mmCIF file with all atom_site columns, C-alpha atoms in Angstrom:
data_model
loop_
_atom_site.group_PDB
_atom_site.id
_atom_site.type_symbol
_atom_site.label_atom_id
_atom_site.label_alt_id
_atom_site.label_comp_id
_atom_site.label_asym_id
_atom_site.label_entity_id
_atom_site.label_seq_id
_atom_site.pdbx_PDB_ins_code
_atom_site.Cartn_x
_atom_site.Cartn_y
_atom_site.Cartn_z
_atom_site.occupancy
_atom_site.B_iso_or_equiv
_atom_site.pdbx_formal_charge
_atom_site.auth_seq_id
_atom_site.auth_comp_id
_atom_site.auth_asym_id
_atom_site.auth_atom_id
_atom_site.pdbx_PDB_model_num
ATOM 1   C CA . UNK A 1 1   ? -7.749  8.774   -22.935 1.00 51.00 ? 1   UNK A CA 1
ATOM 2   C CA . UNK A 1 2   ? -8.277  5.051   -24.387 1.00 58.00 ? 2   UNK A CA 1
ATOM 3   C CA . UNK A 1 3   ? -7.201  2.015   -22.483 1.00 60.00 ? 3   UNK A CA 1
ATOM 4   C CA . UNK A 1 4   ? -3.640  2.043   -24.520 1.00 62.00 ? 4   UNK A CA 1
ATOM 5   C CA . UNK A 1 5   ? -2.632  5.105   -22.427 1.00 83.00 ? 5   UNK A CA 1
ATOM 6   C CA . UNK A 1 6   ? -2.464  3.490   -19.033 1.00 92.00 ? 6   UNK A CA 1
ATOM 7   C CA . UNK A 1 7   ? -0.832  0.275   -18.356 1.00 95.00 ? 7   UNK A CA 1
ATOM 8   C CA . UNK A 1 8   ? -1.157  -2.296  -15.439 1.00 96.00 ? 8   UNK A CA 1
ATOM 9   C CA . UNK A 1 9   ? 1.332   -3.403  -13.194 1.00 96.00 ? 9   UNK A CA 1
ATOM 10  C CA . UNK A 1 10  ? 1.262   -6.708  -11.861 1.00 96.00 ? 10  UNK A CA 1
ATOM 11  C CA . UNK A 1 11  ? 4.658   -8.489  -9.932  1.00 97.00 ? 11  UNK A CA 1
ATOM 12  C CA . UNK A 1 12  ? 4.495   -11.724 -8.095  1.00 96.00 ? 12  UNK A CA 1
ATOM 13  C CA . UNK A 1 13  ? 6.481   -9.645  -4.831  1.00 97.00 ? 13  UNK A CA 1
ATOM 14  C CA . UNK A 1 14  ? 3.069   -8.799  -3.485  1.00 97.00 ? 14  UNK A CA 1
ATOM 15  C CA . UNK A 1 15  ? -0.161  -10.528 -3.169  1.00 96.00 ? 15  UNK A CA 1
ATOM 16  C CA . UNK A 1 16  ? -2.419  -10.413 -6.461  1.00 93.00 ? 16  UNK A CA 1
ATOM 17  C CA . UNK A 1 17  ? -5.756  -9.370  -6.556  1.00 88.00 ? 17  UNK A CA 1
ATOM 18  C CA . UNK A 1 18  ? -8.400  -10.728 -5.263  1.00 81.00 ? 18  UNK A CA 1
ATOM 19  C CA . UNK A 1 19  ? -11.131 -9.146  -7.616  1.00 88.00 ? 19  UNK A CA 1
ATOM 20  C CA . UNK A 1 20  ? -11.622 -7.495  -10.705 1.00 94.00 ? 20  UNK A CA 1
ATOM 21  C CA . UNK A 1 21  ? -8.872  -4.832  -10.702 1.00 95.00 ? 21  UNK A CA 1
ATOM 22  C CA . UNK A 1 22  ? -5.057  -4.146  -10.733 1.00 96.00 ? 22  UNK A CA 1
ATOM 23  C CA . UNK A 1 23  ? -2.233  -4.723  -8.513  1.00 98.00 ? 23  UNK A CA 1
ATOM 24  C CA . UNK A 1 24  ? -0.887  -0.827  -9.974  1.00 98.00 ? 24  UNK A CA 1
ATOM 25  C CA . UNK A 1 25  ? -2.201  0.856   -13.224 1.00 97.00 ? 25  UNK A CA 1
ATOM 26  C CA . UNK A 1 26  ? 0.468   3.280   -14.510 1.00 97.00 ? 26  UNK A CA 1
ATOM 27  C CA . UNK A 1 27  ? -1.083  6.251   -16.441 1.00 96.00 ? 27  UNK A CA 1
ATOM 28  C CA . UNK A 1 28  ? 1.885   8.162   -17.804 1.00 94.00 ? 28  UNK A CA 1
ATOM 29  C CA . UNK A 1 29  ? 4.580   9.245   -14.930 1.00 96.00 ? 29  UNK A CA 1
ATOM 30  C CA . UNK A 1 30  ? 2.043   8.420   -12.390 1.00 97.00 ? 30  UNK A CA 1
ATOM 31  C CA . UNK A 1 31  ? 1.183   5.151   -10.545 1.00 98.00 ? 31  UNK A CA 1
ATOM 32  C CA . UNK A 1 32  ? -1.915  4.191   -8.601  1.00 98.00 ? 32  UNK A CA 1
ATOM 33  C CA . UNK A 1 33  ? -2.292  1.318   -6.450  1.00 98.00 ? 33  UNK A CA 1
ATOM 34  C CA . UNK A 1 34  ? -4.517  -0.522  -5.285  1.00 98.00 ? 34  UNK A CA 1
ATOM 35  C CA . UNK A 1 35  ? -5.359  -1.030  -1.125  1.00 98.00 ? 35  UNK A CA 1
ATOM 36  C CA . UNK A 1 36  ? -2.323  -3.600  0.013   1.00 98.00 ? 36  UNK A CA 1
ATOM 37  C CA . UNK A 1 37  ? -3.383  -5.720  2.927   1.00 98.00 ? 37  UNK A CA 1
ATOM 38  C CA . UNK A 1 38  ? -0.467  -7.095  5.275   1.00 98.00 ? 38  UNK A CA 1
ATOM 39  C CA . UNK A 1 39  ? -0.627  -10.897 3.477   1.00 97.00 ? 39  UNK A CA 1
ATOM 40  C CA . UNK A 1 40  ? 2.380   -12.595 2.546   1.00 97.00 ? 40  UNK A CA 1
ATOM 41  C CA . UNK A 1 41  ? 2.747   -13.216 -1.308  1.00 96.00 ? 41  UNK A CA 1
ATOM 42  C CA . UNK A 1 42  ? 3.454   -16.529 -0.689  1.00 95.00 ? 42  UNK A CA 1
ATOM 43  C CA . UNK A 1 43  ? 1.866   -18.335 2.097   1.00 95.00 ? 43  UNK A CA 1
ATOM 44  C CA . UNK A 1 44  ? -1.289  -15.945 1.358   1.00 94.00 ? 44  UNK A CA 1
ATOM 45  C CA . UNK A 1 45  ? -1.981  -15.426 5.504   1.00 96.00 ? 45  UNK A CA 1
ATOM 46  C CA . UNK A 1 46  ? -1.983  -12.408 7.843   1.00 97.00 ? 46  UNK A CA 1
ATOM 47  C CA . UNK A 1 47  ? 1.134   -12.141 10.271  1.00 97.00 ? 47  UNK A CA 1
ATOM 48  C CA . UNK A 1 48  ? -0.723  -11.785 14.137  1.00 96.00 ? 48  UNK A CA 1
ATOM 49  C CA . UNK A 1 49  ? -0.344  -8.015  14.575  1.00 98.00 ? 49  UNK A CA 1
ATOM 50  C CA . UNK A 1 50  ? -1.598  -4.928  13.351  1.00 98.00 ? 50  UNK A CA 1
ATOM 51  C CA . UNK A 1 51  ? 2.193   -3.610  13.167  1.00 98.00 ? 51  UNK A CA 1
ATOM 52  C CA . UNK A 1 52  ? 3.250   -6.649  11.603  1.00 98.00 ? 52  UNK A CA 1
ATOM 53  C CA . UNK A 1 53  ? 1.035   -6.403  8.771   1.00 98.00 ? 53  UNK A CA 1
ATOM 54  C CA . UNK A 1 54  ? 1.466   -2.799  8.468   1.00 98.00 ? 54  UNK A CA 1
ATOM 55  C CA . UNK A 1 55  ? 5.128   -3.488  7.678   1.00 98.00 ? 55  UNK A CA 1
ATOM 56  C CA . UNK A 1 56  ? 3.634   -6.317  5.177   1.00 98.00 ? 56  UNK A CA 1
ATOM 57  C CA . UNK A 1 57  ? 1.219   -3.963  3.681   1.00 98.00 ? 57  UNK A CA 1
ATOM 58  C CA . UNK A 1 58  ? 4.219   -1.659  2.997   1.00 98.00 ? 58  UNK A CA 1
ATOM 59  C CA . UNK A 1 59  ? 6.359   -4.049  1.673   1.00 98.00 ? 59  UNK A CA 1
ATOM 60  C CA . UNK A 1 60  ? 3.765   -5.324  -0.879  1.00 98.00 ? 60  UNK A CA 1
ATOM 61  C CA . UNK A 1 61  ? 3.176   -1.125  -1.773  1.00 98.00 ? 61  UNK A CA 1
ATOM 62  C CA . UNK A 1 62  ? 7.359   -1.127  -2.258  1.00 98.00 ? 62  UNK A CA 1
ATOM 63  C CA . UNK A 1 63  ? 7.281   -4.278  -4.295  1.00 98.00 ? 63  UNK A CA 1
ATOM 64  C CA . UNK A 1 64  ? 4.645   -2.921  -6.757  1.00 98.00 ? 64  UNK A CA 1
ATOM 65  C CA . UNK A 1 65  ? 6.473   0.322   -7.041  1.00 98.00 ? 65  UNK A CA 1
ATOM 66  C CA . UNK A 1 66  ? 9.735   -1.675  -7.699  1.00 98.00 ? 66  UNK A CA 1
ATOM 67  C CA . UNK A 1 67  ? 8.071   -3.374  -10.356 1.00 98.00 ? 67  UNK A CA 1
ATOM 68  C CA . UNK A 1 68  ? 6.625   -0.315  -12.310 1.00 98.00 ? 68  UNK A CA 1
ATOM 69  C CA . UNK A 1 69  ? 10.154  1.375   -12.010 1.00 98.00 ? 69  UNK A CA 1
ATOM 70  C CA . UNK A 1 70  ? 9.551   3.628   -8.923  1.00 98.00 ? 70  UNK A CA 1
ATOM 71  C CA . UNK A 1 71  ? 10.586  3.501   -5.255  1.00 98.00 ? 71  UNK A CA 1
ATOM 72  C CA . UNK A 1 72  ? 9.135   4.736   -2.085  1.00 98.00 ? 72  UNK A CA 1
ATOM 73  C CA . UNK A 1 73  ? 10.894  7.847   -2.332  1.00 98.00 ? 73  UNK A CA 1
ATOM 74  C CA . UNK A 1 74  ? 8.487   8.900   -4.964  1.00 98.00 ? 74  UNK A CA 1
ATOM 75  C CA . UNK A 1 75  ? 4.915   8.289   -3.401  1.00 98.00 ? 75  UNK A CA 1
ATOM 76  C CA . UNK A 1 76  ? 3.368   11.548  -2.785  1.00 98.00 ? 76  UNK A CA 1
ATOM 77  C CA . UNK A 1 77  ? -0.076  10.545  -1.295  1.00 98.00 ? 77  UNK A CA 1
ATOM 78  C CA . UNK A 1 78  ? -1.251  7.678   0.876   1.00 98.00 ? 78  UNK A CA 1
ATOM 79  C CA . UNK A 1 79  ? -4.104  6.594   2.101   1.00 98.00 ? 79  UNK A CA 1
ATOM 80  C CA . UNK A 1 80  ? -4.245  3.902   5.241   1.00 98.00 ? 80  UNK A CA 1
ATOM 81  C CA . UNK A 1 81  ? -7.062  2.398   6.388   1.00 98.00 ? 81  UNK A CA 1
ATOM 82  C CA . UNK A 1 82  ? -7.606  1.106   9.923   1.00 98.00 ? 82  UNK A CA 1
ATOM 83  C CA . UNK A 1 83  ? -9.967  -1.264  11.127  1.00 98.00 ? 83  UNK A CA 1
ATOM 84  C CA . UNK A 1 84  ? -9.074  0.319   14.597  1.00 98.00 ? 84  UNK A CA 1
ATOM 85  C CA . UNK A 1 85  ? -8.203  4.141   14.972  1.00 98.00 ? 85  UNK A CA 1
ATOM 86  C CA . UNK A 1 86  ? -6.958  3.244   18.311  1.00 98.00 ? 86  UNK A CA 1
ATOM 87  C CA . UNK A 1 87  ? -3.778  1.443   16.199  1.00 98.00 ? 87  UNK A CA 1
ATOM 88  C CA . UNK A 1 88  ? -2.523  4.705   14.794  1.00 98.00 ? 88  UNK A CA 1
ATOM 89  C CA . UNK A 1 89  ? 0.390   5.073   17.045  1.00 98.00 ? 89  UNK A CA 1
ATOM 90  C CA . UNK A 1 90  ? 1.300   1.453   16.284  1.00 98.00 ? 90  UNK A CA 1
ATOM 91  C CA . UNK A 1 91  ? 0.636   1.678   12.637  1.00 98.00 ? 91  UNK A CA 1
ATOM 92  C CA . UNK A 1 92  ? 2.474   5.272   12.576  1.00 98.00 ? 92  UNK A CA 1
ATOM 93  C CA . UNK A 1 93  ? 4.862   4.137   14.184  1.00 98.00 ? 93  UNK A CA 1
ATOM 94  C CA . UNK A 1 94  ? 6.121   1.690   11.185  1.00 98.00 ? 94  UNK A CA 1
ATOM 95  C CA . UNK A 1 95  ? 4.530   3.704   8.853   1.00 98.00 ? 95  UNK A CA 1
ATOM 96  C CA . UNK A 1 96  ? 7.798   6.211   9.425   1.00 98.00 ? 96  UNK A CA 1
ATOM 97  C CA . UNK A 1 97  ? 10.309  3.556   8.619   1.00 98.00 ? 97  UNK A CA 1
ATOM 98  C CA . UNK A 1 98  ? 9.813   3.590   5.217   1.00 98.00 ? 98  UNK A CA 1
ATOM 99  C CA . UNK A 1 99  ? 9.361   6.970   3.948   1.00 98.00 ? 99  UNK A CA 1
ATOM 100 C CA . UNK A 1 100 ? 11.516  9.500   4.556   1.00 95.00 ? 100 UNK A CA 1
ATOM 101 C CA . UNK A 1 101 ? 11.138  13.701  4.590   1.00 96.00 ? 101 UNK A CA 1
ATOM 102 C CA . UNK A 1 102 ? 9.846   15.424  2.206   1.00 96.00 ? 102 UNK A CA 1
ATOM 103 C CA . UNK A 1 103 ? 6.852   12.952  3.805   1.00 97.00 ? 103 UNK A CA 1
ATOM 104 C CA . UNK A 1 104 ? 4.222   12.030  1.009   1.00 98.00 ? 104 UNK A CA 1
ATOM 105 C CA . UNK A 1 105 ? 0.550   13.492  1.784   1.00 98.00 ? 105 UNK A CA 1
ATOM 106 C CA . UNK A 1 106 ? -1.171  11.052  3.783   1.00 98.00 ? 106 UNK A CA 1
ATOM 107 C CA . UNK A 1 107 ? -5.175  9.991   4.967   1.00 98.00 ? 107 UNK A CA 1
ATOM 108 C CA . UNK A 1 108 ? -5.847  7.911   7.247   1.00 98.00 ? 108 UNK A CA 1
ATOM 109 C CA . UNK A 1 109 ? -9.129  6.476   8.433   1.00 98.00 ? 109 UNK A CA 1
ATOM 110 C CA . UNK A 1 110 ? -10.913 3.781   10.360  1.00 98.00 ? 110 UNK A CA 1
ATOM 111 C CA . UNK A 1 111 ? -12.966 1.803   8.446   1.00 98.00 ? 111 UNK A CA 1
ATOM 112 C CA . UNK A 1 112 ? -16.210 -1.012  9.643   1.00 98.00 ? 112 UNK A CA 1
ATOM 113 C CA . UNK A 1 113 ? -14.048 -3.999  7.812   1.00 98.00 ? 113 UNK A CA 1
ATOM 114 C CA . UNK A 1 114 ? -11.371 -4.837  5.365   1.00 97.00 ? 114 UNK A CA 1
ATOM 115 C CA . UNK A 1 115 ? -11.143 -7.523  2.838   1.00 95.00 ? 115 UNK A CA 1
ATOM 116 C CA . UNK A 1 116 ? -10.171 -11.170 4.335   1.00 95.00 ? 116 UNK A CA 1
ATOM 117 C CA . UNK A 1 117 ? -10.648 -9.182  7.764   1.00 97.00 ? 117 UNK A CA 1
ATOM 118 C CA . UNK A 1 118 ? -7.563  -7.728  7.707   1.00 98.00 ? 118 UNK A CA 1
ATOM 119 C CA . UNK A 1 119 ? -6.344  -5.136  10.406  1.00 98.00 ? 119 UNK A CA 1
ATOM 120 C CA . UNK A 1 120 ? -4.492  -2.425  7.854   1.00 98.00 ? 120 UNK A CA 1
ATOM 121 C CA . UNK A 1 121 ? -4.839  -1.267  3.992   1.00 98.00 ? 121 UNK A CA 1
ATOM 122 C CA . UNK A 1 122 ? -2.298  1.181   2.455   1.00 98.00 ? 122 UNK A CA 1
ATOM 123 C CA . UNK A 1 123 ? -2.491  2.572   -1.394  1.00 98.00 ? 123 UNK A CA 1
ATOM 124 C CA . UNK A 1 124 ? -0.691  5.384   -2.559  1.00 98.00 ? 124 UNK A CA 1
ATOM 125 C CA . UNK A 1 125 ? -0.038  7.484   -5.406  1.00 98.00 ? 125 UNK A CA 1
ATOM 126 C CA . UNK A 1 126 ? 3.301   7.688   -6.995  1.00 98.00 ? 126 UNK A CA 1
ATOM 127 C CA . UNK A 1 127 ? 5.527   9.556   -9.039  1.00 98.00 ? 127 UNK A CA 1
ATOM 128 C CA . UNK A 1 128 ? 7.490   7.795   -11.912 1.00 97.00 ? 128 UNK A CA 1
ATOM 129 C CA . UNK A 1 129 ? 10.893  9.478   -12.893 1.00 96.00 ? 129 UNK A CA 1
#
């Protein structure tokens, strides 16, 4: 593999990154992304809740998959991170609003801290028709 087989996918839909990586890198029919916090592109802030920014979080993952020519219907693994395990039901809760059966694979963990002290972190791995 050299770095001309995989491609990065940046959008302005979602918040960009905060480091030294990718938004998305596409290698062949398969998209990774990277953790999306629940910030708002534009103003750059947290919304209050934990099931607010889930939805946020999810919204940024759908924009990035727009953007490298794939949809939600296509992710087959995710992986959330929690700051609290004791938001699962919360987070599950609009997790299941935006993916439908066959359900991807999923993870999910509670972690010490996220970046910018966010509450929830979602990345997932996606198929590209």
């Amino acid at each position: 593999m050299t770095n001309m087989d995989k491609e990065t996918v940046i959008t302005t839909d979602a918040p960009g990154a905060i480091g030294p990586y990718s938004q998305a890198v596409k290698l062949g029919n398969v998209l990774y992304t990277s953790g999306q916090l629940g910030l708002d592109p534009v103003k750059g802030t947290f919304p209050a809740t934990v099931e607010e920014q889930t939805e946020r979080s999810l919204l940024n993952v759908k924009a990035i998959l727009e953007a490298a020519g794939t949809s939600m219907d296509q992710v087959i693994k995710t992986t959330v991170f929690l700051k609290d395990m004791n938001d699962f039901l919360k987070v599950n809760e609009i997790y299941g609003r935006f993916f439908a059966q066959p359900y991807p694979a999923r993870s999910a963990v509670e972690v010490a801290r996220l970046p910018k002290d966010g509450l929830v972190e979602i990345e997932v791995i996606a198929y590209i028709p």
